[in-house]
C-alpha positions as a printed Julia matrix, in Angstrom:
309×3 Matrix{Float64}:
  82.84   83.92  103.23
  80.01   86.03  104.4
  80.82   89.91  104.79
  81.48   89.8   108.62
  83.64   87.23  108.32
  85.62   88.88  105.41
  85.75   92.66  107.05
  87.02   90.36  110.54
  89.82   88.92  108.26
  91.01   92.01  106.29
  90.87   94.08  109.96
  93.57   91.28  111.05
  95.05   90.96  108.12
  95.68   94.98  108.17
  96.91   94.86  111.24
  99.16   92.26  111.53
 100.44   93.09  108.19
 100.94   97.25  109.72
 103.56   95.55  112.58
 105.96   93.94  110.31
 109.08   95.26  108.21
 108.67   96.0   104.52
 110.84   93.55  103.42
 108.06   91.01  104.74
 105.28   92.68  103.62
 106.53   92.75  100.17
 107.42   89.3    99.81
 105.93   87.18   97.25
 104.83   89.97   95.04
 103.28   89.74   91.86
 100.82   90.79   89.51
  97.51   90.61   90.83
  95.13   92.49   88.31
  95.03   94.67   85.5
  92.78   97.96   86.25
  90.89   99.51   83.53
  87.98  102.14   82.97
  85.83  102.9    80.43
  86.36  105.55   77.44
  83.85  107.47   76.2
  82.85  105.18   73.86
  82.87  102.09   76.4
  86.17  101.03   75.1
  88.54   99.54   77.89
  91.37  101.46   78.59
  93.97  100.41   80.88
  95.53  102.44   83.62
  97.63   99.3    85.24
  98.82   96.77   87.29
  98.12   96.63   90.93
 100.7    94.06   92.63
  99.85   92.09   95.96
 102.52   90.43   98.51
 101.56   86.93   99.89
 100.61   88.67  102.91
  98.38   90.52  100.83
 100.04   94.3   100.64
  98.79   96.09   97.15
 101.21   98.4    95.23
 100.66   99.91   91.43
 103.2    99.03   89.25
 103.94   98.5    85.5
 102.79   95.55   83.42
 105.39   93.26   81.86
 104.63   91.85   79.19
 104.01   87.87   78.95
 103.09   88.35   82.74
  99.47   89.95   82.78
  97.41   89.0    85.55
  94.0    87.04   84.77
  92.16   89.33   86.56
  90.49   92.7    85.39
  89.31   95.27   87.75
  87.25   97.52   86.02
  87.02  101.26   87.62
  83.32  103.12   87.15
  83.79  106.77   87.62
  82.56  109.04   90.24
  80.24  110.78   88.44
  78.05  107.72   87.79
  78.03  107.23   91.25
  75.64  108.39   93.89
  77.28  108.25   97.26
  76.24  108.97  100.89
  77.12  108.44  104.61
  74.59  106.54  106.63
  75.03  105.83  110.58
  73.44  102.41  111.14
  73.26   99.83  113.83
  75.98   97.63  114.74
  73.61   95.07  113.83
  73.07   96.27  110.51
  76.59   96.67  109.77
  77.62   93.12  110.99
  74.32   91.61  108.59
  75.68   94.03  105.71
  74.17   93.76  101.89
  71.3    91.9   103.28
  70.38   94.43  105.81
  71.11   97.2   103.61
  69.09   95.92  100.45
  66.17   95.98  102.68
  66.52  100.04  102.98
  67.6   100.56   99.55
  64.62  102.72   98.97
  65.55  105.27  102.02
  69.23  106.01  100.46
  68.91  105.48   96.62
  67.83  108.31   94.19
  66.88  105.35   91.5
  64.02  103.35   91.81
  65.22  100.16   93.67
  64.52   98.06   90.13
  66.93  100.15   88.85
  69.95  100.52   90.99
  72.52   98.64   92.06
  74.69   99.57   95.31
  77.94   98.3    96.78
  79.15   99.75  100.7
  81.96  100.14  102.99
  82.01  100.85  107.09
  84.02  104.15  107.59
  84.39  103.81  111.39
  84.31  100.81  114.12
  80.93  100.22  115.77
  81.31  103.0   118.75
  78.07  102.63  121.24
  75.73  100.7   119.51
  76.08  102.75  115.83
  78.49  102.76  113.52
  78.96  104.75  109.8
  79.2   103.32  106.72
  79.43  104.83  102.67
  76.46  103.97  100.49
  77.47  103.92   96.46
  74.73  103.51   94.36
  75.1   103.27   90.51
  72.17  102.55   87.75
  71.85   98.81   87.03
  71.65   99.43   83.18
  74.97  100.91   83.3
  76.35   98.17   85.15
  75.69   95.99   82.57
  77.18   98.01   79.97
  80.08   97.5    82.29
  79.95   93.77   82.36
  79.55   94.06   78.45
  81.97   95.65   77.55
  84.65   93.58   79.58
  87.22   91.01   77.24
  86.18   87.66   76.66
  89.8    86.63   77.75
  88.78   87.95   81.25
  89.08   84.85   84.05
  88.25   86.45   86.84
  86.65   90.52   86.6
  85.23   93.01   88.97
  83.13   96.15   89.06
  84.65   98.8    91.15
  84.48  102.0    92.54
  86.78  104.63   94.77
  90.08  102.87   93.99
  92.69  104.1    96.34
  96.85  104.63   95.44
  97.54  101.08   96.18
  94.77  100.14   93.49
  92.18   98.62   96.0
  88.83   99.41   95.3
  86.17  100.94   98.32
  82.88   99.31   96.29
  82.94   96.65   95.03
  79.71   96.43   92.63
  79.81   93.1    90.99
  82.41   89.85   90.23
  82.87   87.21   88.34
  85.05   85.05   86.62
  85.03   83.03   83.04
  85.63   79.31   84.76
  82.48   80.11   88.08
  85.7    79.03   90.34
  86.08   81.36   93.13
  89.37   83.31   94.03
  91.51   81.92   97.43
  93.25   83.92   99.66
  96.74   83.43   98.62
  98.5    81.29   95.96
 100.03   78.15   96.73
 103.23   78.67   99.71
 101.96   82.04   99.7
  99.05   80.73  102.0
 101.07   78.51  104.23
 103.08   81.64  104.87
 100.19   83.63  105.6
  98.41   80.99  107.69
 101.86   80.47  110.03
 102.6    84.36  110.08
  99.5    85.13  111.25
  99.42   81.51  113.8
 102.86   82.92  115.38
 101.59   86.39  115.5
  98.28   85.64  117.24
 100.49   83.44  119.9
 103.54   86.1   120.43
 100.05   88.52  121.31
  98.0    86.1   123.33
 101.53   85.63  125.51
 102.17   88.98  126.33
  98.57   90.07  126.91
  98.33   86.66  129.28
 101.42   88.31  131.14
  99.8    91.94  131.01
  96.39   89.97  132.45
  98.78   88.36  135.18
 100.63   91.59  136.19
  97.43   93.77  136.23
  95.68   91.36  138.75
  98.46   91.63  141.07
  98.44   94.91  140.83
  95.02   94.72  142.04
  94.83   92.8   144.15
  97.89   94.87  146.08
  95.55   97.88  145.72
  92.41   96.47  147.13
  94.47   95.69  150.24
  95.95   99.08  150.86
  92.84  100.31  150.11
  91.28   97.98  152.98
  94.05   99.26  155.29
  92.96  103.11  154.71
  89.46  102.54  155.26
  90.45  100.58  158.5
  92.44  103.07  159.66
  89.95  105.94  158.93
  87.29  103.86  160.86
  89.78  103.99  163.52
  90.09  108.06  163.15
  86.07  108.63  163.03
  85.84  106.19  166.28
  88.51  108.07  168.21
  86.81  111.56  166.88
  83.29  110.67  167.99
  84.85  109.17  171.47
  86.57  112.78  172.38
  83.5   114.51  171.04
  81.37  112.21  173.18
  82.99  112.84  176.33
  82.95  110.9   179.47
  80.94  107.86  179.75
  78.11  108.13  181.72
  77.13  105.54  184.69
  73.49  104.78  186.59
  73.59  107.12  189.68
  73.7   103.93  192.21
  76.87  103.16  191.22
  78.05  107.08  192.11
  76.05  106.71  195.6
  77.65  103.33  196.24
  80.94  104.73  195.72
  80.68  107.84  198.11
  78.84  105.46  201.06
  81.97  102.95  200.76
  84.55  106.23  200.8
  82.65  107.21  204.1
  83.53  104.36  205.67
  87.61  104.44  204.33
  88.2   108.2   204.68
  89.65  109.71  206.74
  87.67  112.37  209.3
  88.92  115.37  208.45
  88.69  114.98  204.97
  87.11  117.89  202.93
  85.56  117.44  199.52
  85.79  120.1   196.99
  85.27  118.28  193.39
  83.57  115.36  192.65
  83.91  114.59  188.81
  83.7   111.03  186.61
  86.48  110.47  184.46
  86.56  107.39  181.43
  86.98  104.82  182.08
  84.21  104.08  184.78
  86.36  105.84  187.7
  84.94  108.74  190.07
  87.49  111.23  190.98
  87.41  113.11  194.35
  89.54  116.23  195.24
  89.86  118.41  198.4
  92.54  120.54  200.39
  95.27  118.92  202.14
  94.75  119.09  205.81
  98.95  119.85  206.61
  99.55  121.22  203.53
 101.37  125.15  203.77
 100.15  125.32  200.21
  96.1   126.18  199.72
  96.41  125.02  196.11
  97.78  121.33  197.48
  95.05  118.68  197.02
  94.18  115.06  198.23
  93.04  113.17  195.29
  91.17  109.84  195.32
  89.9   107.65  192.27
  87.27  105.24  193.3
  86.36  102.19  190.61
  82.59  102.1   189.43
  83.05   98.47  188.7
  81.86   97.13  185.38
  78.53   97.5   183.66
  76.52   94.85  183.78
């Protein structure tokens, strides 16, 4: 499994793993590897047993005896570690050791003959970059390590920054006695793992397809109220630039043609006062009343313009 594919699974893993009750995470467990360091003299000394669910949760616990795990995790201490923070490309981070041995003589204080170097990403890619820890440990003491490890040793590991749960951060070199390579999970420890994880990833792919359904309605709702306000403000700004406009104007032979045709239908004694065009194509003609007592009385006539051609 290359290294994207494994830091993929374990992301998964971790959080499907985060979402369900204790009692579930915890089921299946057993002894999953002895963890050891190294004494002064090299001698192995060992610290204890680090326990793993079939789902793959880690706890410490105490080894029983008749019941010791074949693997041995061997711890390297801090102090024979040289550690550092580098931000890298997403790129670099998905192609991982291969990318990084390539610039092992920007971040390691050893000559690159001489060191060895194990890594872990501290943060999610975030715009292109993304920062990952650098441990880099001499290669001669890394095979005093690998020395100094049992015989009865099936499967064994070089390790650095082990956490509380006893999983390591670096993981500087494996092995194991037979060459076989380590699964997953062990026997219906798998299957439950594999149909967990199958009824998980369909319970989530559900309720985001109903999330995905209810969202696009909601949009879709908003992009037509949002059509209606920008209808009715193009209403508004038409209306606005219509008062601030004024009345239309019309060709001058229309307002001559109208006046000849109201000398020949008014009557004689008709005086004009006001002659003014009001919208919508009508001219509007206002003078005393002839009988009226009242001087402010006036005779008011609206003569068409007829369309515009």
């Amino acid at each position: 499994m290359t290294d994207e594919l494994r830091h993929a699974f374990g992301w998964a893993l971790t959080t499907v793993r985060a979402t369900l009750p204790r009692m579930i995470r915890e089921f299946g467990r057993g002894p999953d590897a002895r963890l050891a360091r190294l004494g002064k003299e090299n001698e192995l000394i060992q610290v204890g047993v680090r326990y793993r669910s079939w789902l793959g949760e880690a706890s410490l616990g105490e080894g029983r005896a008749g019941n010791e795990p074949a693997e041995l995790q061997l711890e390297l201490s801090d102090a024979e570690q040289y550690r550092r923070v580098l931000t890298v490309s997403e790129g670099v981070a998905r192609r991982g050791r291969a990318a990084l041995e390539l610039r092992l003589n920007e971040f390691s204080p050893l000559p690159v003959d001489q060191a060895r170097f194990a890594f872990r990403q501290l943060s999610p890619a975030v715009g292109g970059r993304c920062d990952i820890e650098v441990a880099v440990i001499r290669a001669a003491r890394l095979r005093q390590a690998i020395d100094a490890l049992p015989r009865s040793a099936a499967r064994w590991s070089i390790v650095g920054a082990v956490d509380a749960s006893g999983e390591p951060g670096f993981r500087f070199a494996t092995g194991s006695a037979g060459g076989g390579r380590r699964g997953i999970g062990r026997g219906a420890g798998l299957l439950l793992l594999v149909a967990v994880c199958v009824l998980v990833c369909v319970a989530w792919a559900d309720r985001f397809s109903r999330e995905a359904d209810t969202l696009e309605l909601r949009r879709t709702e908003l992009i037509g109220f949002a059509r209606g306000l920008r209808d009715a403000d193009l209403g508004i700004e038409r209306a606005e630039l219509a008062m601030q406009a004024g009345p239309t104007s019309v060709p001058l032979d229309r307002v001559v043609e109208a006046l000849r045709d109201l000398g020949l239908q008014a009557p004689e004694d008709l005086t004009i006062r006001t002659i003014q065009l009001e919208p919508p194509h009508a001219l509007v003609i206002e003078g005393p009343e002839a009988d009226a007592a009242d001087s402010t009385a006036v005779t008011r006539l609206e003569l068409p313009l007829g369309d515009e051609t």
